[in-house]
Amino acid sequence: MDGSDSDICWIGGGAATPAPGGFGSRADWLARAAAAGAPVPAALLLRGQAARAAAEPRRMAALMAELTARAAIVPGRPVLFALRPGAHGAGAITPALLNLGLAPGMLAALAARHGNWAAADLERRLVQAWGANVQGIEREEFEFALYDALKARGAESEAELAPDDLAALTERCRALIASEGGEIPIDPAAQLAAALGAMLGRWESPRAARRRLARGLAPDAPPQVILQVMAIGLGPGASGAGIAGLRDEATGARRQTGRYLPQAQGEEALMGLRTPAVLSREERDRLGLGTPSLEERAPSAHAALTALQDRLESALGEALEIAFTLEDGALSLLDLRPCRRASRAALRIAVELAEGGAIARPEALSRIAPVQLDEHLHPTILPGARAETIGQGLAASPGAASGPIVFSPDAAEAAAAAGRPSILVLTETGPEDIRGMHAALGVVTVRGGMTSHAALVARGLGRPCVVGARDLSLDRAAERLSTRDGRDFGPGAMITVDGATGRVLAGAVETRPPEITGAFATLLGWADEARRLGVRANADTAQDAATARGFNAAGIGLCRTEHMFFQRGRIAAMREMILAETPENRRTALAHLAPMQRRDFVDLFREMAGLPVVIRLLDPPLHEFLPHGPDEMAEIAEMLGVPVARIRNRAAELAEFNPMLGKRGCRIGIAYPEIYEMQVEAIFAAAVEAASLTGQPVCPEIMLPLVSAVRELEMLRERIDAVAARITARAETAGPLTYTVGVMVETPRACLRAGDIARNADFLSFGTNDLTQMLYGLSRDDAGRFMPDYVEKGVFAHDPFHRIDEEGVGEIIRIAIARARAVKPGISIGLCGEHGGEPGSIDFCERAGFDYVSCSPYRVPVARLAAAQARLGVAP
Amino acid sequence: MDGSDSDICWIGGGAATPAPGGFGSRADWLARAAAAGAPVPAALLLRGQAARAAAEPRRMAALMAELTARAAIVPGRPVLFALRPGAHGAGAITPALLNLGLAPGMLAALAARHGNWAAADLERRLVQAWGANVQGIEREEFEFALYDALKARGAESEAELAPDDLAALTERCRALIASEGGEIPIDPAAQLAAALGAMLGRWESPRAARRRLARGLAPDAPPQVILQVMAIGLGPGASGAGIAGLRDEATGARRQTGRYLPQAQGEEALMGLRTPAVLSREERDRLGLGTPSLEERAPSAHAALTALQDRLESALGEALEIAFTLEDGALSLLDLRPCRRASRAALRIAVELAEGGAIARPEALSRIAPVQLDEHLHPTILPGARAETIGQGLAASPGAASGPIVFSPDAAEAAAAAGRPSILVLTETGPEDIRGMHAALGVVTVRGGMTSHAALVARGLGRPCVVGARDLSLDRAAERLSTRDGRDFGPGAMITVDGATGRVLAGAVETRPPEITGAFATLLGWADEARRLGVRANADTAQDAATARGFNAAGIGLCRTEHMFFQRGRIAAMREMILAETPENRRTALAHLAPMQRRDFVDLFREMAGLPVVIRLLDPPLHEFLPHGPDEMAEIAEMLGVPVARIRNRAAELAEFNPMLGKRGCRIGIAYPEIYEMQVEAIFAAAVEAASLTGQPVCPEIMLPLVSAVRELEMLRERIDAVAARITARAETAGPLTYTVGVMVETPRACLRAGDIARNADFLSFGTNDLTQMLYGLSRDDAGRFMPDYVEKGVFAHDPFHRIDEEGVGEIIRIAIARARAVKPGISIGLCGEHGGEPGSIDFCERAGFDYVSCSPYRVPVARLAAAQARLGVAP
């Protein structure tokens, strides 16, 4: 029977298995468990109009009769029913109603089967629950009544009350209901119909609609109610109810978890009214508990439970938490759902299920949200660790680290030199702070967004980072970080950065180490088999490259050469070059840099031997390399032996209103040919040297940044070819150099002219950060100011710097790819930039036909999994 | 006979008229004149291979025979020939060779017809020209020989020499030629063939190729040579040669101009050897000359010449300069070309030719380069005025003005308040300088490009402006402007700004006033009939609007409301608003501004009664309104009664790395709803008031800036509608308010989403400045740094901020228009921004299907003409 046709679906009792997802989540799981042979009491799911119709007694009577018949219950045996919401998570608003259908005339039959106490308690339970959940009387009223009854007998719980005490308590509850003008119908069908009516009323209340909305469900979802034959957890023998799982929530290791409470129903074992037992003897020993476990109390019931758990996990292909009832030793499965699990546990569970054959590998791949992998790659705050949040910002780079505060990159370097840890706290960062960021264990900035300089660099370095912690205020001169509530943290004060959640915590909070072997490695191996997209890394140093290679990156998709110039000992030569007034002087200064560049590239090529490396020529505006404040200018002037006025003038000359839209990228290469020539010479010389050292040929891929007109590419390509010809002519190589020249497509114009550009380029790599900035007219450095507000108001569906904007950026990329492939079908097309490590964006790249994505080394595993999911069509 | 078939074209002598442009320029004009019945001596044009073949004597003999026959020359009459380059402008390298074909045996016949002196002089002229132009002997050698001959006889010119003296001189010249190994062939055909060979050699020399290249002609153009029967200007009666025009070069007024020299050939009248005569008695009287005019010397020849000029101007539809020869009173037309003329003259000539029926109106419209109109709209440097250039920058805003230098906007305002002129000199300008720019007569900045703030504002204000005068250096603190050669100009030093050429001139240079009536008005009336594109103006004030209306703008396409807030007395309220910390305080501050805004709009609507007005809501980032330096901050703090730290903090909070890509445009409107609400209320209230004052309905068009996502438009449109509903509900209007809401399309993303946007918008107006910035990733303020270099190197074909970049910006605009019209075919599409006044860009707008362009008021006439040319398909 198909739910979508009838709006009534039979569960268990020999009914057919529904298609997964065809029911509400709870009904769905129950039906699948029943189909797998689990002892699920017969039930039916009523949806929408069918549920409303059943709130009429005659219709309800017919359904009850059919359910009883399907359940093959011995005639004459008293049958009670439960009504539960059909979807998980709905219970908080529309709680389940148990023990329905109990008419006073049935008490004798119930007593005969379950004993006098159980019969009396079943009636008390029905009346009390009716009062609270159908009549809507304050729950406390009934709790007072129970309390009075217990006190009168000096009892701890209702289990110690005599049947007559329970009957008296029941009457007091009935009187409460009557005082509110209510009455419990005597006729079982009328009773069930009235209970269902009340349940539907709650389901359709505005409050329930709001709750559904908050949980991301349709607020106007039609009601779904399960009518189920009750398994009674009260009475003689092993009778009770419990919850059971098979996996450790934190690690995913196989371990029976759960609680059991004798003489109980539903989820009472978790409610703390009485002390429950654990399930296994092993667990009891582990915890050193006095109360015997279920295994000890009822070995055969426990064995049946364990066998059921095993069967369900492999049949249903999921680690489950189940609710069960024992009725005189007989096991019933009342409810089941995927068990809660931490990210690491989720990964281990998925891998073990697939290894055990319970699920296919693509299914295992689909179950892990790629960003969850981060938890494996970085230390994380230990779950449950004591932590006091002093500031909240954006989770800019994952990981957690503790250390004494430093307020300057120099202090961070000094600490690192002395072997001391530090956390660098700044307003925001610039290129001159990179060394300090490298030296610190973690970074906090009080300004900036997800794609601010600090965030980008921290992700690249693998440093935990929180940016835009605007509730902290920083007085850099006074070296003081203040919280909203007036607490001050000075230099040396211990704090912890939690890059996974964006929190800044007081003191040193306990963390746990990264883990990238075992299930992690297995899953990524499967991902590599499943994906089509290549995954490269953005790496500027041999150290980055080693990290990337450790994560199985297929090459380097972006080496930003400028970062090399900010290093100690190089920035001075760089400044000398910028201050040069003639091409000759510039060439002299560049000659100092050339050997260092060459060495950088040799190291990079050796590290990546056999894999492709894309090197982007100098990109940032030259003023980024000059000192900013007057003190620093004076210092540099003295060091270089030039008048300070010359530095000041040159800085003023180079200053720009909108550096993002200024003289940068290939515009620098065109204006000062000698800069790119030095870099290209260094690349070629390093390629020759690295090839002879490793015995593997090196084919550098030279990338030109910020191209907007094809003529820029033509001119620069000519010059690169000329350098290559010169080197070949000097016979420094055995044969002609091999290399390719490509374009970093990061202006909208380059996208529109992609056909012309492709004719002259060997590869295209989209720089989606800049493309997003230009398409929106929005600087990533300034967007942090209002982006949260914009996303919250729904102006933008996502922060386009975080997840690629498919409607705009994606649209122009598709235009570009079509135009490029129209003239050169085989041209290599990549994406480098932060989006390359974001799963939603990677899914776009798969659909748009990219050849590869490139991201920070630490995002490579995330990208590998996301690429597999994209290929499998199971991206979130 | 068709030139393209035979490579020999017959001119005059009853030959057919060639298609215009089928010949070289000189041959073409001669042929057209001959066809119009002018007395053009029979001639033929030899091109390419035909010319080379004719350098062979037998072939030359055949051509001479045929030419003589076609010219219907009485048998036995001696005939001489001229060889001239077929294209105008080639004479400097390959001068014409006259009197060819003169064999010693012909002297008697020539003497019989022209007299002994003339015959002797013809031979002397031939030999002398041969020596210089065929043999390549230094011209001075022959001049010394002539000088010696004149000195020996005490004569002033060769006219005073006797035939024998001339014969002796001729022999001396022949000896010179012989001494170089040369000889003049006796046989006329051989003589002509040798002369032609020499001429072709010069034509094909590398020097000639370079000259052609420099003039924009094909360097390898095939030779074109005219072989023409000579009209002899020597001998009895009225014999001589001259040049004649019919138009005043500066004004275009009808006035016979030119010179005549008796006993002369070719253009000798202009060579200054002897004093020539003017042509008319009137001219002689006007100039107070002693020498009688041609009119007095040879009245009937003068009458024939004047009649010929009249006939040619109307038959050929062009004002011409002609070269003529009189041979015993008989008039021959040897050469003709369009006369030189200043811009104003060109306009008057075109209009008068069309009014006289000589050309059609579209032809008249096509003859004027739209930018030439600028000369009519602004004072210009008087042609020929004495001027000393002290600096050269970009011609950013046309016009010329003189005044004492001031170095600050305040000083300019102080001067204006005292009724004194001033020229404002700054490094560059910002919004806070607008008042000062308004107060000054002209503006010079030493930095910035064609679309820098200074250039944009100056064009809007109609102030002459030179930007990027980088050879001047400015020390603002010392108030000193220095030139490259070390001259200093302090405050009060008189300078002149020539906005037409970008020159900064020392002292006060004489100018002439603008002229926008007469021919100017007539031509623009014709343009209005011819064009399809609407032309609106960008106007921020009622004063701008009045200027625009005076130039027949069809409405206002862009009113930038922010300029209103920079005015004195408003900036304080604006700053108060920005410093407000709550929406309520912001509202209070805005309440001060509201009545002023309303008044602005009432004035604007009254001025433009009956015409559409597009009002753009606040666009620039708020920090532009805050003071910058510490002194100014302190001043403002005191004025507003707030601590200076609050201003400093707010300024720091609002500071942006890339203001162009920051929190501006509709992002401000979304973040601070009360700002746009105040503006919209003011617009609606003003519309109601202006309508009641003028009796004409007002339908404001409200434009939202910097939209990048359709949701921005939806949200703001809802709020605008809510304001309108509120006003209607308050019953302040008779019926519901009429207004439209549109989008300024200035981000690439808005172009791609134009379909969605059009669904929610009544009009689109492209802001091509920002669009260009974002498409290229290039800030207009920073581009000046390297744009000249880029254009010179051919990286960009044009400065894309000057002329629209059709391949990129144009491409995305076409995509946007197609997407917008697909969902709303009738949607109004405009362009506002500097490109709206640039003819090449206007031509694009016509082709791309725009409804209108909008430009600065002073560019409206330019745009009207350019739109007509675009429609007629005659855009340059």
PDB file of C-alpha atoms in Angstrom, chain B residues 28 184 393 404 514 523 715 810 818:
ATOM      1  CA  ASP B  28      39.101  63.095 -57.677  1.00  0.00           C
ATOM      2  CA  ILE B 184      67.769  66.510 -70.019  1.00  0.00           C
ATOM      3  CA  GLY B 393      47.755  67.870 -18.604  1.00  0.00           C
ATOM      4  CA  PRO B 404      44.801  84.600 -10.069  1.00  0.00           C
ATOM      5  CA  PRO B 514      30.688  81.178 -26.766  1.00  0.00           C
ATOM      6  CA  LEU B 523      22.352  72.348 -37.216  1.00  0.00           C
ATOM      7  CA  MET B 715      13.066  45.578  -0.436  1.00  0.00           C
ATOM      8  CA  GLY B 810      29.370  46.926 -24.386  1.00  0.00           C
ATOM      9  CA  ALA B 818      18.499  41.344 -24.118  1.00  0.00           C
TER      10      ALA B 818
END
